[in-house]
Short mmCIF file of C-alpha atoms and ligand atoms in Angstrom, two decimals:
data_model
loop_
_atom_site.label_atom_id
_atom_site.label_comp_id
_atom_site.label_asym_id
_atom_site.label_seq_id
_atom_site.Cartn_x
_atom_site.Cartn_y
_atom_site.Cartn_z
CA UNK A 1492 73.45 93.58 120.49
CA UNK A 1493 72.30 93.25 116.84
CA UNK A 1494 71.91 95.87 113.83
CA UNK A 1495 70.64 95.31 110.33
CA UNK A 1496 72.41 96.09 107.35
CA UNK A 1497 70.13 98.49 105.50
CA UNK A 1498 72.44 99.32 102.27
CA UNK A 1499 75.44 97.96 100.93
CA UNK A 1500 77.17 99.87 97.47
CA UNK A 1501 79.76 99.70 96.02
CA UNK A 1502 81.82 102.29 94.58
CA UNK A 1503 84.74 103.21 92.03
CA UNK A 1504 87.81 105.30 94.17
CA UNK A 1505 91.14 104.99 93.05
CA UNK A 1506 94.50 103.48 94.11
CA UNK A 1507 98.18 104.46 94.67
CA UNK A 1508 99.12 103.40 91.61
CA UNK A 1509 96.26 105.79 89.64
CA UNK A 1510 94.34 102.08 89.14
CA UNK A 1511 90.58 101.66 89.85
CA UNK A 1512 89.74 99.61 92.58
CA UNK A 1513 86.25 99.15 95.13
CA UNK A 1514 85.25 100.53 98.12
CA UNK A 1515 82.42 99.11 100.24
CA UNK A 1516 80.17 100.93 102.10
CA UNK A 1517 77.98 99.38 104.67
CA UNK A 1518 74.98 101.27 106.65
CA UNK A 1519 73.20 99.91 109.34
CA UNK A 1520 69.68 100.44 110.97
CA UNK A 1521 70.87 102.48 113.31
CA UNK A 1522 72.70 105.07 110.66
CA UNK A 1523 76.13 103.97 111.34
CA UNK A 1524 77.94 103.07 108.76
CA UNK A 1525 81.39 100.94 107.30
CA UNK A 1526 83.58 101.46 104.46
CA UNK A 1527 86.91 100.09 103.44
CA UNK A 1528 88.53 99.39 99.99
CA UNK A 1529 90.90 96.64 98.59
CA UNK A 1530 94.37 96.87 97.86
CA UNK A 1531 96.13 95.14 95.40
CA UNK A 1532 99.56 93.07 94.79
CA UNK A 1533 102.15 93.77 91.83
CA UNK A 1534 104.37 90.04 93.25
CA UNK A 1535 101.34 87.89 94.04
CA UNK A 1536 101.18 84.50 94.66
CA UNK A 1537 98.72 81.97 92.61
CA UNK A 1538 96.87 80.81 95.15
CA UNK A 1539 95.69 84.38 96.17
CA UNK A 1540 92.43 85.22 96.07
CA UNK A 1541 91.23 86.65 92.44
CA UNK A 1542 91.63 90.23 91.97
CA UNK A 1543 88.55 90.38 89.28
CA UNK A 1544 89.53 93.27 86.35
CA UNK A 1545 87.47 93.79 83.36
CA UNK A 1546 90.27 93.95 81.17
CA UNK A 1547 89.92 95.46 77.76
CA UNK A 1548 91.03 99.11 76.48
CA UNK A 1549 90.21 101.26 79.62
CA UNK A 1550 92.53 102.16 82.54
CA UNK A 1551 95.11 99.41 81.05
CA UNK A 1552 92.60 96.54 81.69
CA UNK A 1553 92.32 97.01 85.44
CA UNK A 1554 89.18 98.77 85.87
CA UNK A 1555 86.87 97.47 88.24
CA UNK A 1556 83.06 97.26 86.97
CA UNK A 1557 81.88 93.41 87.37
CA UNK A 1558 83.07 93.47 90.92
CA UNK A 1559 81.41 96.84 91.57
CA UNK A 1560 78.08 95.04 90.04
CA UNK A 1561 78.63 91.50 92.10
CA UNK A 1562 78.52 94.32 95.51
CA UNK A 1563 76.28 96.48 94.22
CA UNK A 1564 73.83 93.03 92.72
CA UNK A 1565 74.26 89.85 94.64
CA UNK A 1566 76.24 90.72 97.36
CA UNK A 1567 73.93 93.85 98.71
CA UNK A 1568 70.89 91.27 98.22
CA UNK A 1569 72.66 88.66 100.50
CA UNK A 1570 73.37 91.11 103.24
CA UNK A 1571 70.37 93.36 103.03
CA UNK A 1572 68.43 92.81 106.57
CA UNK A 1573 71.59 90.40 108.17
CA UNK A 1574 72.77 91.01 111.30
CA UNK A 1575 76.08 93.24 110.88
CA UNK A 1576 77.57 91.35 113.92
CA UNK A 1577 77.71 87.84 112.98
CA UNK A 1578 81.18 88.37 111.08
CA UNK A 1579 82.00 84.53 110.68
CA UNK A 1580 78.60 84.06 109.14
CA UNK A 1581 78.34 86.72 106.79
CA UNK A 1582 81.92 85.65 105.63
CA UNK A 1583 80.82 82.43 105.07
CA UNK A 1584 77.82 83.52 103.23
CA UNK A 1585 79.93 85.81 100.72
CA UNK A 1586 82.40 82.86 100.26
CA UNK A 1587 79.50 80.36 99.25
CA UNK A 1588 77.84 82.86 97.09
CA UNK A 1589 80.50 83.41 95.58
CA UNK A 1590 80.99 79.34 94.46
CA UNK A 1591 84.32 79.19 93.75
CA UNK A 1592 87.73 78.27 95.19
CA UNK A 1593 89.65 81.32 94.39
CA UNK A 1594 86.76 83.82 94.69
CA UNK A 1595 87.19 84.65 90.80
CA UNK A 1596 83.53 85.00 90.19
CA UNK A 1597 82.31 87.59 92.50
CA UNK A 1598 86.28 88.96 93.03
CA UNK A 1599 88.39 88.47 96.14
CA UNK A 1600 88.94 92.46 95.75
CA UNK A 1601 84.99 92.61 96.16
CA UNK A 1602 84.79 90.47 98.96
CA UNK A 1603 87.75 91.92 101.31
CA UNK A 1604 86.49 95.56 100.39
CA UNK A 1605 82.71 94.34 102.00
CA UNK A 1606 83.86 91.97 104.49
CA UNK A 1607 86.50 94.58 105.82
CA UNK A 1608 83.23 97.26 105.73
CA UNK A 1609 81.24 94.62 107.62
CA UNK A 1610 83.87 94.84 110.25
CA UNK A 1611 83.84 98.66 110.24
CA UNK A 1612 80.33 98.58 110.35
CA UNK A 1613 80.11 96.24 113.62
CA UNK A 1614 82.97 98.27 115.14
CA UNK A 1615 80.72 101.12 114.56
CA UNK A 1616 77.63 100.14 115.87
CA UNK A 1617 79.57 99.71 119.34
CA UNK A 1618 80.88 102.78 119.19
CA UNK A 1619 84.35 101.28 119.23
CA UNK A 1620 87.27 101.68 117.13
CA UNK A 1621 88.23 98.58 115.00
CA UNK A 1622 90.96 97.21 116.70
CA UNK A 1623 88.93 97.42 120.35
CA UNK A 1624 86.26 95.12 118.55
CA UNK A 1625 88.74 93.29 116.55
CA UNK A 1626 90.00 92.62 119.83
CA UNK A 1627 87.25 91.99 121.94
CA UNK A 1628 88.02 90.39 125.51
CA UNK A 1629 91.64 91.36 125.23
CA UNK A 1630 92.92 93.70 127.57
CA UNK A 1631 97.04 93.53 126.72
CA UNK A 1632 97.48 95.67 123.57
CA UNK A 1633 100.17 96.71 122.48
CA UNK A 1634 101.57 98.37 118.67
CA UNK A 1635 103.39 96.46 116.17
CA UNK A 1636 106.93 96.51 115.34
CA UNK A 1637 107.00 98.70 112.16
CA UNK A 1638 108.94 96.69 109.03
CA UNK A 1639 109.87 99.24 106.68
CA UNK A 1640 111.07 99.88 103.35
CA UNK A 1641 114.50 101.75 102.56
CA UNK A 1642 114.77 100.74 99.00
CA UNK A 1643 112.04 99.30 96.67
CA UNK A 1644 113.06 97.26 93.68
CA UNK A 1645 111.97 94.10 92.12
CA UNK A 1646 108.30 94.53 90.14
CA UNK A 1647 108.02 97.51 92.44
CA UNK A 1648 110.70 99.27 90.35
CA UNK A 1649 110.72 98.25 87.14
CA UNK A 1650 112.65 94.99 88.00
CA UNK A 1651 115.44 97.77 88.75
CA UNK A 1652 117.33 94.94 91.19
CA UNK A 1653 116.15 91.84 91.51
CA UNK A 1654 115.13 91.86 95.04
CA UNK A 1655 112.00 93.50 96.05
CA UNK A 1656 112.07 95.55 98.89
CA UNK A 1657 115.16 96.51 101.14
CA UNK A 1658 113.80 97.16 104.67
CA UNK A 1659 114.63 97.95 108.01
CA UNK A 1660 113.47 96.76 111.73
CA UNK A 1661 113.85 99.28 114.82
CA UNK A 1662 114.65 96.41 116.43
CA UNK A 1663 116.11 98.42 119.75
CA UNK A 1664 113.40 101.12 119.65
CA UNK A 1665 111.67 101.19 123.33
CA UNK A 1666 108.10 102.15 121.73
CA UNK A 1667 106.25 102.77 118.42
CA UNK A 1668 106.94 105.93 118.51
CA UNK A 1669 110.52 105.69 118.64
CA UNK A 1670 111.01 103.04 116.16
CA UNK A 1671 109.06 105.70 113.76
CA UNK A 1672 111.84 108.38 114.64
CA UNK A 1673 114.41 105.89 114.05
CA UNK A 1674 113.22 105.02 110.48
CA UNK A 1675 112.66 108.30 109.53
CA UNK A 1676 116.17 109.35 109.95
CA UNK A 1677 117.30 106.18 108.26
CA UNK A 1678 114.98 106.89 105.45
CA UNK A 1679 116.56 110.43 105.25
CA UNK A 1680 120.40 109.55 105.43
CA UNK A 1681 119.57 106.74 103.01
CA UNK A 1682 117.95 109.73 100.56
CA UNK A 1683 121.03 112.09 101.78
CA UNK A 1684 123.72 109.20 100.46
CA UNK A 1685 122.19 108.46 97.17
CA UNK A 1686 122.37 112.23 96.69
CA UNK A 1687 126.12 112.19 97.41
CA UNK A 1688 126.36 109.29 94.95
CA UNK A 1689 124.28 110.97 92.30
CA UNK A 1690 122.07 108.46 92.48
CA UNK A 1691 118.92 109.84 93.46
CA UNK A 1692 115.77 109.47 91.20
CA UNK A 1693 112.92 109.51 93.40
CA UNK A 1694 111.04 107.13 94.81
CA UNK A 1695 109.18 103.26 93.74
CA UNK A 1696 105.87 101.75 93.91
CA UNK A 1697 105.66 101.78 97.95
CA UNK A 1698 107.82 105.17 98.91
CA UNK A 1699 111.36 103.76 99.00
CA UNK A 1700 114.04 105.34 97.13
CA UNK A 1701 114.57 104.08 93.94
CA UNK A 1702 117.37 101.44 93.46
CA UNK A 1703 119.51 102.80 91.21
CA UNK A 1704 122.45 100.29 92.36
CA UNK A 1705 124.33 98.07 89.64
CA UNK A 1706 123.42 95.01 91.95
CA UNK A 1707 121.55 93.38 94.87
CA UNK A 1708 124.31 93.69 97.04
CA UNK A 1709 125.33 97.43 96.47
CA UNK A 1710 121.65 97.99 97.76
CA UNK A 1711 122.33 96.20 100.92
CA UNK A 1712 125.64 98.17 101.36
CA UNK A 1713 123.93 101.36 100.83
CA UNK A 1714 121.44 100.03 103.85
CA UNK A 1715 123.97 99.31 105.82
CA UNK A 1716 126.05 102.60 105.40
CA UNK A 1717 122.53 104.69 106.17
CA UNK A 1718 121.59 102.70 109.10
CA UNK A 1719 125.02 103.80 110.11
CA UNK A 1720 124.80 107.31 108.84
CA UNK A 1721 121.62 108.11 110.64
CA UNK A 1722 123.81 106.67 113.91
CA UNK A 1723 122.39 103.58 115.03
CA UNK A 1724 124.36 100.41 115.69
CA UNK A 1725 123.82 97.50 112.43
CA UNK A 1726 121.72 95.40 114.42
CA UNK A 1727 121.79 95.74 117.46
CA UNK A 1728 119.56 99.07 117.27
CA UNK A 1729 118.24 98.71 113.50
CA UNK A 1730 118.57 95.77 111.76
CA UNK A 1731 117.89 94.68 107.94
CA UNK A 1732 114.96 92.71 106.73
CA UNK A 1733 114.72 91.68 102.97
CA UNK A 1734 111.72 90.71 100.68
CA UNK A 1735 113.17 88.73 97.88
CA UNK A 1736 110.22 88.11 96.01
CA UNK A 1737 111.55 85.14 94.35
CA UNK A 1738 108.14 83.99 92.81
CA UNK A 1739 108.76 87.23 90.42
CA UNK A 1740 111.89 85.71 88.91
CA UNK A 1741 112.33 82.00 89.60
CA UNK A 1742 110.22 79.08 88.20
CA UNK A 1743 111.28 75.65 88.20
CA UNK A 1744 114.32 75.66 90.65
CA UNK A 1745 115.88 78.56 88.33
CA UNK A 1746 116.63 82.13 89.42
CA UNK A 1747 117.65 85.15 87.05
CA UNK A 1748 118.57 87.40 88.64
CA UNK A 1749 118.89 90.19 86.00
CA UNK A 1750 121.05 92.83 87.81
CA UNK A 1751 123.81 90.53 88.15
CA UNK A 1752 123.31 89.14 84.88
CA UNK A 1753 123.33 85.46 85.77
CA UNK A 1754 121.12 82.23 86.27
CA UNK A 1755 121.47 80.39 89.39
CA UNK A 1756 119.88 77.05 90.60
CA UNK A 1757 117.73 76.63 94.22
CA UNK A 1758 121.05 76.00 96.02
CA UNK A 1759 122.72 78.85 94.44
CA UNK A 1760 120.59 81.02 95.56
CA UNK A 1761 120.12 79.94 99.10
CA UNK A 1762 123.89 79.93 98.88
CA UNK A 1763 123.53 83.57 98.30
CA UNK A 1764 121.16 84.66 100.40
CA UNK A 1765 123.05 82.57 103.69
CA UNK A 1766 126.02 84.95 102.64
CA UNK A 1767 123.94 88.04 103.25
CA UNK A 1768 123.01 86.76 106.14
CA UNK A 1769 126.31 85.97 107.68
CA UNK A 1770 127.89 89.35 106.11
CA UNK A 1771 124.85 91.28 107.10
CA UNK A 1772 122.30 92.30 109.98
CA UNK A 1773 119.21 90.45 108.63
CA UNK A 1774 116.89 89.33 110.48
CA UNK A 1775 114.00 88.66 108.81
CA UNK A 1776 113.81 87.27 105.09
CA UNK A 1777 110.85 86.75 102.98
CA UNK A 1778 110.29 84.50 99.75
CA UNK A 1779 113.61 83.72 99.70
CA UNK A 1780 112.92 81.05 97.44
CA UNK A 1781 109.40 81.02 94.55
CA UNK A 1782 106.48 79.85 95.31
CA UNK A 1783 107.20 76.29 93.45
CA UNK A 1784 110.43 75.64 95.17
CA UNK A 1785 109.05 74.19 98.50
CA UNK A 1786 111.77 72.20 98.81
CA UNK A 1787 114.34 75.12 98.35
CA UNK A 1788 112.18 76.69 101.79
CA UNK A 1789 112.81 73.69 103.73
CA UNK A 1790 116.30 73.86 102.77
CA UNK A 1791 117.03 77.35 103.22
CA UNK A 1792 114.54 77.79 106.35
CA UNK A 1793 117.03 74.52 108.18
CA UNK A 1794 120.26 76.61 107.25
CA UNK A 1795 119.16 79.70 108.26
CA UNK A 1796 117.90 78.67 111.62
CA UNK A 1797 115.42 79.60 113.91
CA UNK A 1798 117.05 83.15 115.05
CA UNK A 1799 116.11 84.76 111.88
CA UNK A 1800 112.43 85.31 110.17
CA UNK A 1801 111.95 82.86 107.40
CA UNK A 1802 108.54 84.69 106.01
CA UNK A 1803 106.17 83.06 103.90
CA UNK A 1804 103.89 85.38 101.67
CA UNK A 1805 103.87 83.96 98.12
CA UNK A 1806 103.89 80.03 99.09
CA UNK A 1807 100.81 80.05 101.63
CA UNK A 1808 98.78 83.48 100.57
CA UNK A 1809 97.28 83.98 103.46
CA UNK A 1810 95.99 80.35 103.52
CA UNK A 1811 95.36 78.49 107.04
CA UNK A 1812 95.56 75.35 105.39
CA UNK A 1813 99.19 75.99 103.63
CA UNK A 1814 100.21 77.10 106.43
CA UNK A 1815 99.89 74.03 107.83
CA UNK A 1816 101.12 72.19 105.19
CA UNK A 1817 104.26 74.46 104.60
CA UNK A 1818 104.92 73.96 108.60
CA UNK A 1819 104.62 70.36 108.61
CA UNK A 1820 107.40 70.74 105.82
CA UNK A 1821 109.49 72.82 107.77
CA UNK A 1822 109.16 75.79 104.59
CA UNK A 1823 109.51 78.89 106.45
CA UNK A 1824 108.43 80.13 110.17
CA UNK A 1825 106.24 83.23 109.95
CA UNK A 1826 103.86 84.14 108.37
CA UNK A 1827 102.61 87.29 106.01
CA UNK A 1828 99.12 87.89 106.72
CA UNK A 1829 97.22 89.78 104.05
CA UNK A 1830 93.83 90.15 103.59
CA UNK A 1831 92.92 90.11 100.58
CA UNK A 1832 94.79 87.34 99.42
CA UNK A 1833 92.15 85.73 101.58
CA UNK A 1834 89.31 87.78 100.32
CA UNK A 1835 87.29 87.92 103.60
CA UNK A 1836 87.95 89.08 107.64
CA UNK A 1837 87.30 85.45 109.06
CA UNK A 1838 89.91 83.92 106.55
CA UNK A 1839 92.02 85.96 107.28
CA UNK A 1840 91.62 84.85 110.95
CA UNK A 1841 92.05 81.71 110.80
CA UNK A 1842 95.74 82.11 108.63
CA UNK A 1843 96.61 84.08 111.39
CA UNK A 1844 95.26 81.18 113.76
CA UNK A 1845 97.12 78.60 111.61
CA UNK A 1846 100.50 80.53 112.15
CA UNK A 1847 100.03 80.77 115.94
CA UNK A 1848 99.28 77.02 115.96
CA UNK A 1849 102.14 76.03 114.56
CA UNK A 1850 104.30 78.05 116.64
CA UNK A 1851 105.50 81.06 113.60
CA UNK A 1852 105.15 84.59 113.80
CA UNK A 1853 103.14 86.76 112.08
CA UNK A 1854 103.24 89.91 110.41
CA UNK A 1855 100.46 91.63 108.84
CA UNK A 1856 101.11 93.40 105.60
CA UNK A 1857 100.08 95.94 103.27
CA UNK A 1858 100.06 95.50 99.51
CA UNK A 1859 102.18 97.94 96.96
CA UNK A 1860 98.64 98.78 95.73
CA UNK A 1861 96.85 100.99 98.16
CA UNK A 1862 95.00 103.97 99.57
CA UNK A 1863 93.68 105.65 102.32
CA UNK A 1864 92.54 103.10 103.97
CA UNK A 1865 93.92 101.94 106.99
CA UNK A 1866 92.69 98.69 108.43
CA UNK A 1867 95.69 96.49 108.24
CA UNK A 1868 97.08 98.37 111.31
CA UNK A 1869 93.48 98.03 113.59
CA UNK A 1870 93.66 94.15 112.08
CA UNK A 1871 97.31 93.91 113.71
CA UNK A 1872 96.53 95.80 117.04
CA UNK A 1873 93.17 93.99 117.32
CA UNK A 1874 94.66 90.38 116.93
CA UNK A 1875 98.02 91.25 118.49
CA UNK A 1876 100.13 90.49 115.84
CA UNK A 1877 103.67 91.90 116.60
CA UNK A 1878 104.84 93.17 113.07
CA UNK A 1879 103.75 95.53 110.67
CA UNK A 1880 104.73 95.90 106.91
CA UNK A 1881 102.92 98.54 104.89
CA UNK A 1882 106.20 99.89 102.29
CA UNK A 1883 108.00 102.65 102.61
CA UNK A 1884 108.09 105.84 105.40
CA UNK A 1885 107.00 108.50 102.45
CA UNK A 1886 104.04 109.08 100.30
CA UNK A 1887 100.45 108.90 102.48
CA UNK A 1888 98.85 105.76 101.73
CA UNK A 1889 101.56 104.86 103.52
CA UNK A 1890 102.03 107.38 106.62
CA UNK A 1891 98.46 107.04 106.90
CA UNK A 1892 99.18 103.76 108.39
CA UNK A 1893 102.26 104.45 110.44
CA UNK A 1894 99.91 107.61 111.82
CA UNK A 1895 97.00 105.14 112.75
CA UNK A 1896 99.67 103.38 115.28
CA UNK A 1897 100.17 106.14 116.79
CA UNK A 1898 96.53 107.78 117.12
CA UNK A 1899 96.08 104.03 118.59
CA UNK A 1900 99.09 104.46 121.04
CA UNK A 1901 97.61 107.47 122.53
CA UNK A 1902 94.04 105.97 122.55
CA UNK A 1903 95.62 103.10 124.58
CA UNK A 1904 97.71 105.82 126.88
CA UNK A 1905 100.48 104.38 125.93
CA UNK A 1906 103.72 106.91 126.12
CA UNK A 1907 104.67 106.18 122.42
CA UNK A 1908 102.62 103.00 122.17
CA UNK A 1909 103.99 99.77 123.65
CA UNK A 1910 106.17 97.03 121.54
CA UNK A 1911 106.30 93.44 122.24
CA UNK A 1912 109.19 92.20 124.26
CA UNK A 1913 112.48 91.80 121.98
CA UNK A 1914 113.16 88.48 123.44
CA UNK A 1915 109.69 87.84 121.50
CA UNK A 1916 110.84 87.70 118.43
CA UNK A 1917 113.31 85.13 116.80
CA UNK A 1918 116.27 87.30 117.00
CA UNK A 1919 115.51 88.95 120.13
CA UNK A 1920 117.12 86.26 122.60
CA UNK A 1921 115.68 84.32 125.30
C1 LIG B 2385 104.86 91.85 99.10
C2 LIG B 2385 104.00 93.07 98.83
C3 LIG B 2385 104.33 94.24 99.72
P1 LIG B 2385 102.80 93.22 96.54
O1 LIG B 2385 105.35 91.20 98.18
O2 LIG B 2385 105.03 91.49 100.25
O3 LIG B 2385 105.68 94.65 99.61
O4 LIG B 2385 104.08 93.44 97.48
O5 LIG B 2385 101.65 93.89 97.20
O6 LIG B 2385 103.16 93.81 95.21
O7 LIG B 2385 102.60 91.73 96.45
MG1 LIG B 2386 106.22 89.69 99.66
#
């Protein structure tokens, strides 16, 4: 089947963080329609693609005009009368229009907004939801293993701890569902302890409490201790994942880590981190080193060993081709998939294609930016990628996407939504 895009605009909505951003709407011929909107990144890597802002006086800088105009101007004349179904093409089209390397002229955030509405569209015209057309010719879905946050620090918290975001994996949960209930009552006794400490001052950027610890390490005992609380076995039932965000405060084979008032080398810090590891359940652990210390991920990704998650966001942005590279290195063995550090659907693809090739995971991720919209999770079911990381279990652009799963579950007829097999994952045992 074929339908023709008839209009394309774009439009100003706003973001979790009260910052402008674009949605893309897409109608078709046949009057059904496509809209999604871009997200955006507070710890990004370099090599993502450009988030264009018009800087100046209004909304801090970050308003969004010259990539409403490039959807609104060039980009609706490109797609006007074009085939809504040929995905690869049309991405390919945007990306050469657009000219440049990093999508800075026309704006990665305008070209994952329309490219993600192109998919919508298509999904649309079929009468299907987006993950059944993401998915096409697949029969086996199943729901991804939620990754969630407990605690949000780094740039997500006023650089309140060093390390970014404290999460948690349901790694015993028999279904979606349950690995929901689990984290909800972790998220609660974790909100119920800092209470008891007098530490409780709402929430950060993505919905997890905010860390109002004296170190990194207090944080992860305060994880620990709720995991416990809520009355599930460190581990074995829910386990720790960390996002250290290094990028935000190493450069150069340094690390300051503010909280604990100190300066550390590339060793020292994978020193650190492999004694959270042994003294901890972790297992997963992303940008443990910055996005200039390669050598520091081959390092610490050799120590750490193949049983735990050695995620790469910042060093390969959603990039097939560093992906390859930072596997060939040894740097790392799963990948962050996010789209719009890639700026269109197929790009995104083919990172996700590039990790499966070289034998990582993957887990597809929110940003701290975001809104309503809730395409990561159709992206994930769609391509059957077995983790999902969109922050914290509070505050709806958010819960919007842990309620998609489970709308998806039931469309499936799925009792609660299926999970991989544990002995799928690194630390689930052969
Ligand atoms: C990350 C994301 C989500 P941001 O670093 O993985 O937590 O944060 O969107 O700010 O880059
Ligand atoms: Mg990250």
């Amino acid at each position: 089947m074929s339908d023709r895009i008839t209009s394309v605009v774009g439009r100003r909505v706003w973001d979790s963080r009260g910052r402008p951003t674009v949605e893309t709407e897409i109608t078709l011929a046949s009057g059904c329609t496509g809209r999604a909107i871009a997200p955006a990144g507070a710890s990004t890597g370099s090599a993502e693609a450009v988030d264009l802002r018009d800087g100046g006086d209004a909304f801090g800088g970050y308003d969004v005009q010259s990539a409403l105009r490039a959807v609104n101007g060039e980009i609706a004349a490109l797609l006007g009368g074009r085939d809504v179904m040929q995905q690869a093409e049309l991405d390919a089209a945007l990306i050469s229009l657009d000219g440049t390397p990093n999508k800075g002229r026309l704006g990665g955030n305008a070209l994952v907004a329309t490219s993600l509405a192109i998919a919508h569209a298509a999904a649309a015209a079929q009468e299907l939801p987006l993950w059944r057309h993401l998915g096409a010719g697949r029969e086996d879905f199943f729901l991804p293993l939620p990754e969630v946050q407990i605690f949000g620090g780094g740039a997500h918290a006023g650089r309140r701890v060093d390390v970014q975001d404290f999460m948690i994996i349901a790694v015993g949960a028999a279904d979606y569902a349950q690995a929901l209930e689990w984290t909800a009552e972790v998220y609660r006794a974790a909100g119920r302890l800092m209470a008891d400490a007098g530490l409780l001052a709402g929430v950060a950027d993505e919905g997890g409490w905010w860390p109002a610890f004296d170190n990194n390490e207090a944080a992860l005992d305060f994880l620990l201790r709720a995991i416990e609380r809520a009355g599930y076995t460190p581990g074995q039932e829910v386990a720790i994942s960390l996002d250290i965000a290094a990028t935000d405060f190493g450069r150069g084979g340094r690390y300051r880590l503010a909280r604990d008032a100190r300066e550390i080398d590339s060793d020292g810090m994978c020193e650190m981190l492999l004694g959270w590891l042994a003294r901890y359940p972790i297992v997963a652990i992303e940008d443990p080193l910055a996005e200039d210390d390669a050598e520091g991920l081959r390092k610490f990704s050799a120590a750490a060993g193949s049983g735990i998650e050695v995620v790469a966001d910042d060093f390969i942005c959603t990039n097939a081709s560093r992906i390859a590279g930072a596997a060939t290195l040894g740097a790392c063995n799963t990948a962050l998939i996010k789209p719009n550090q890639a700026g269109t659907v197929s790009e995104t693809r083919a990172a996700l294609d590039a990790a499966r090739a070289a034998g990582w995971q993957s887990i597809v991720s929110a940003r701290s930016g975001e809104t309503e919209d809730v395409s990561v999770v159709h992206l994930a079911v769609g391509w059957g990628v077995k983790q999902l990381k969109v922050g914290s279990f509070a505050r709806s652009e958010r819960m919007a996407k842990w309620n998609e799963g489970l709308r998806i579950a039931e469309a499936l007829r799925q009792t609660g939504g299926n999970l991989p097999p544990r002995a799928s994952f690194p630390w689930g045992g052969a």
